[in-house]
Short mmCIF file of C-alpha atoms in Angstrom, two decimals:
data_model
loop_
_atom_site.label_atom_id
_atom_site.label_comp_id
_atom_site.label_asym_id
_atom_site.label_seq_id
_atom_site.Cartn_x
_atom_site.Cartn_y
_atom_site.Cartn_z
CA PHE R 1 233.98 55.28 -63.52
CA LEU R 2 232.35 57.95 -65.03
CA PRO R 3 231.96 60.40 -62.47
CA LEU R 4 235.62 60.04 -62.16
CA TYR R 5 236.27 60.82 -66.01
CA VAL R 6 233.36 63.28 -65.58
CA GLU R 7 235.80 65.64 -62.91
CA GLN R 8 238.74 64.98 -64.32
CA LEU R 9 237.32 66.68 -67.54
CA GLY R 10 237.08 69.44 -65.75
CA ALA R 11 233.79 69.03 -63.51
CA GLU R 12 234.51 70.87 -59.87
CA GLY R 13 232.38 70.20 -56.84
CA HIS R 14 230.53 67.01 -56.02
CA ALA R 15 227.12 68.16 -57.31
CA ALA R 16 227.86 68.58 -60.78
CA ILE R 17 230.16 65.97 -60.61
CA VAL R 18 227.11 63.84 -60.90
CA GLN R 19 224.43 65.98 -62.34
CA TRP R 20 226.97 65.46 -65.88
CA SER R 21 227.63 61.40 -65.03
CA GLY R 22 224.50 61.77 -64.53
CA ILE R 23 223.78 63.28 -68.47
CA ALA R 24 227.14 61.44 -69.70
CA TYR R 25 225.89 58.09 -68.65
CA GLY R 26 220.97 58.63 -69.99
CA ALA R 27 223.07 59.97 -73.32
CA THR R 28 223.33 56.48 -74.28
CA PHE R 29 220.00 54.92 -73.09
CA PHE R 30 218.07 57.66 -74.79
CA ALA R 31 220.13 57.64 -78.18
CA ALA R 32 219.23 54.40 -78.12
CA ALA R 33 215.19 54.59 -77.62
CA LEU R 34 215.15 57.89 -79.94
CA VAL R 35 216.81 55.46 -83.27
CA ALA R 36 215.86 52.09 -82.52
CA PRO R 37 212.36 51.85 -84.21
CA LEU R 38 214.43 53.24 -87.42
CA TRP R 39 217.68 51.09 -87.10
CA GLY R 40 214.39 47.78 -86.51
CA ARG R 41 213.22 49.21 -90.07
CA LEU R 42 216.40 49.41 -91.54
CA GLY R 43 216.98 45.65 -90.09
CA ASP R 44 214.02 44.47 -91.80
CA ARG R 45 214.90 45.74 -94.88
CA TYR R 46 218.52 45.34 -95.65
CA GLY R 47 219.40 42.39 -93.28
CA ARG R 48 220.14 42.07 -89.75
CA LYS R 49 223.89 41.06 -90.66
CA LEU R 50 224.69 44.37 -91.71
CA MET R 51 222.67 46.08 -88.83
CA LEU R 52 224.75 44.66 -86.77
CA VAL R 53 228.29 45.55 -88.27
CA ARG R 54 226.99 48.94 -88.56
CA ALA R 55 226.50 48.65 -84.84
CA SER R 56 229.15 47.64 -84.04
CA PHE R 57 231.51 49.36 -85.92
CA GLY R 58 229.77 52.70 -84.88
CA MET R 59 230.58 52.20 -81.27
CA ALA R 60 233.87 50.88 -81.86
CA ILE R 61 235.20 54.52 -82.86
CA CYS R 62 232.82 56.28 -80.86
CA MET R 63 233.59 53.79 -77.85
CA SER R 64 237.19 54.81 -78.47
CA LEU R 65 237.22 58.04 -79.21
CA THR R 66 235.47 58.28 -75.86
CA GLY R 67 239.12 58.25 -74.54
CA MET R 68 240.32 61.26 -76.40
CA VAL R 69 238.13 63.41 -75.31
CA GLU R 70 238.73 66.36 -73.47
CA THR R 71 235.39 68.34 -72.23
CA VAL R 72 232.32 67.76 -70.65
CA TRP R 73 230.44 68.61 -73.79
CA GLN R 74 232.35 66.24 -75.76
CA LEU R 75 231.60 63.25 -73.03
CA VAL R 76 227.80 63.37 -73.34
CA LEU R 77 228.04 64.92 -77.60
CA LEU R 78 230.10 60.75 -77.79
CA ARG R 79 227.60 58.90 -75.29
CA LEU R 80 224.74 60.31 -77.36
CA LEU R 81 226.96 58.98 -81.28
CA ILE R 82 227.39 55.83 -79.07
CA GLY R 83 223.48 55.23 -77.86
CA PHE R 84 222.62 56.49 -82.08
CA ALA R 85 225.48 54.21 -83.60
CA GLY R 86 224.61 51.30 -80.48
CA GLY R 87 221.18 48.20 -81.18
CA TYR R 88 223.01 45.40 -81.24
CA SER R 89 221.92 43.10 -78.56
CA SER R 90 219.02 44.22 -80.13
CA GLY R 91 219.94 43.34 -83.84
CA SER R 92 221.71 40.08 -82.13
CA THR R 93 219.03 38.92 -80.38
CA ILE R 94 216.28 39.50 -83.94
CA LEU R 95 218.91 38.15 -85.99
CA VAL R 96 219.34 34.50 -83.55
CA ALA R 97 215.65 34.10 -83.69
CA MET R 98 214.80 34.04 -87.16
CA GLN R 99 218.19 31.84 -88.30
CA THR R 100 218.11 29.46 -86.14
CA PRO R 101 216.50 26.45 -86.97
CA LYS R 102 212.34 26.61 -85.14
CA GLU R 103 213.11 23.47 -82.63
CA ARG R 104 216.40 25.03 -80.85
CA SER R 105 215.18 28.52 -80.71
CA GLY R 106 214.88 28.43 -77.50
CA TRP R 107 218.06 26.89 -76.25
CA ALA R 108 219.77 29.58 -78.92
CA LEU R 109 218.37 32.79 -77.41
CA GLY R 110 218.69 31.51 -74.21
CA VAL R 111 223.16 30.58 -74.85
CA LEU R 112 222.67 34.55 -76.77
CA SER R 113 220.89 35.60 -73.67
CA ALA R 114 223.42 34.28 -71.12
CA GLY R 115 225.79 35.46 -72.71
CA ILE R 116 224.35 39.02 -73.22
CA THR R 117 224.20 38.80 -69.03
CA ALA R 118 227.49 38.00 -68.70
CA GLY R 119 229.03 40.46 -70.02
CA GLY R 120 226.74 43.28 -68.84
CA LEU R 121 227.98 41.47 -65.22
CA VAL R 122 232.04 41.31 -66.14
CA GLY R 123 231.63 45.08 -68.50
CA PRO R 124 231.55 46.70 -65.17
CA LEU R 125 233.38 44.42 -63.17
CA LEU R 126 236.11 45.07 -65.77
CA GLY R 127 235.52 48.17 -65.67
CA GLY R 128 235.73 49.46 -62.64
CA ALA R 129 238.82 46.75 -61.64
CA LEU R 130 241.10 48.35 -64.69
CA PRO R 131 241.37 52.63 -65.00
CA PRO R 132 243.30 52.35 -61.19
CA VAL R 133 245.84 49.70 -63.68
CA ILE R 134 246.35 51.96 -67.03
CA GLY R 135 244.23 54.21 -66.81
CA ILE R 136 240.47 55.49 -67.74
CA ARG R 137 241.44 57.26 -71.23
CA ALA R 138 243.04 53.87 -71.67
CA THR R 139 240.10 51.91 -70.56
CA PHE R 140 238.03 53.39 -73.16
CA LEU R 141 240.19 52.68 -76.08
CA LEU R 142 240.37 49.09 -74.44
CA SER R 143 237.02 49.07 -75.15
CA GLY R 144 236.31 50.67 -78.34
CA GLY R 145 239.47 47.67 -79.41
CA VAL R 146 236.66 44.92 -78.07
CA ILE R 147 233.57 46.13 -79.47
CA PHE R 148 236.32 46.35 -83.11
CA LEU R 149 236.62 43.07 -82.27
CA ALA R 150 232.72 42.64 -82.51
CA PHE R 151 232.70 43.88 -85.68
CA LEU R 152 235.41 41.80 -87.35
CA ALA R 153 233.54 38.52 -85.97
CA THR R 154 230.11 40.00 -86.27
CA THR R 155 231.71 40.89 -90.15
CA PHE R 156 233.83 37.67 -91.46
CA LEU R 157 231.95 34.83 -89.07
CA ILE R 158 228.08 35.84 -88.64
CA LYS R 159 225.78 34.14 -91.48
CA GLU R 160 222.45 35.41 -92.46
CA SER R 161 220.45 33.03 -95.22
CA PRO R 162 218.14 35.14 -96.80
CA ARG R 163 214.87 35.75 -95.91
CA PRO R 164 211.81 34.01 -98.72
CA ARG R 165 210.48 36.76 -100.61
CA PRO R 166 206.56 36.98 -100.33
CA ALA R 167 204.68 35.53 -102.62
CA GLU R 168 203.11 37.74 -105.47
CA ALA R 169 200.13 38.76 -104.73
CA ALA R 170 197.80 41.58 -105.53
CA PRO R 171 198.32 45.07 -103.72
CA ALA R 172 196.95 44.97 -100.02
CA ALA R 173 196.45 48.00 -98.02
CA LYS R 174 199.09 49.33 -96.58
CA PRO R 175 199.38 47.56 -93.10
CA LYS R 176 199.75 50.05 -89.96
CA SER R 177 203.00 50.91 -88.66
CA GLY R 178 204.49 51.46 -84.85
CA TRP R 179 202.58 53.14 -83.04
CA SER R 180 199.25 52.91 -84.24
CA GLN R 181 199.37 49.01 -83.50
CA ILE R 182 200.33 49.35 -79.82
CA PRO R 183 196.09 48.78 -78.43
CA ASP R 184 196.85 50.04 -75.35
CA LYS R 185 199.52 52.66 -75.11
CA ARG R 186 199.07 53.55 -71.82
CA PRO R 187 201.74 51.00 -69.95
CA VAL R 188 203.88 51.60 -72.72
CA ALA R 189 204.18 55.44 -71.90
CA ALA R 190 204.62 54.69 -68.25
CA MET R 191 207.42 52.91 -69.42
CA LEU R 192 208.75 55.34 -71.42
CA THR R 193 208.21 57.93 -68.42
CA THR R 194 209.22 55.87 -66.04
CA GLY R 195 212.41 53.98 -67.79
#
């Protein structure tokens, strides 16, 4: 229903509606790709649960505000902010992998993956069914409320075991990180350019 919302916000003509819808939709993923390494590094340093709390709270606010925008530019800005705030799915995958006993990690990750896939299937179905019933703006507000429930559940129900500190050893050379650790960068560059 994003094209309908873009039209409601003042985009005129089929070409403009398609263009602004694409920009607004892609903005979230563009922003998420930019900050994913940062959230991963902060998760390594401060814990995965904190990153999940941050992501769910930020997305709940931004999604709710999306239902209150008045212009297409505001919509694009909030879609960017949703991307910057995101990282819940990847963070939850890492948290589950680290907290689950090795003998049950395959099962736990499978259940999580099934839940993420189910959300990806049911979410758009509900997103398409709700606007005619409650309106586009209310659909965003409701989505923000559901994400806020995920924030509360994450905050109060998820327990993260402290990670064991590495044994004290002589200072080692600073390990390489990020892009420099990828031996053959061509496939990664191809994936980034083709989406």
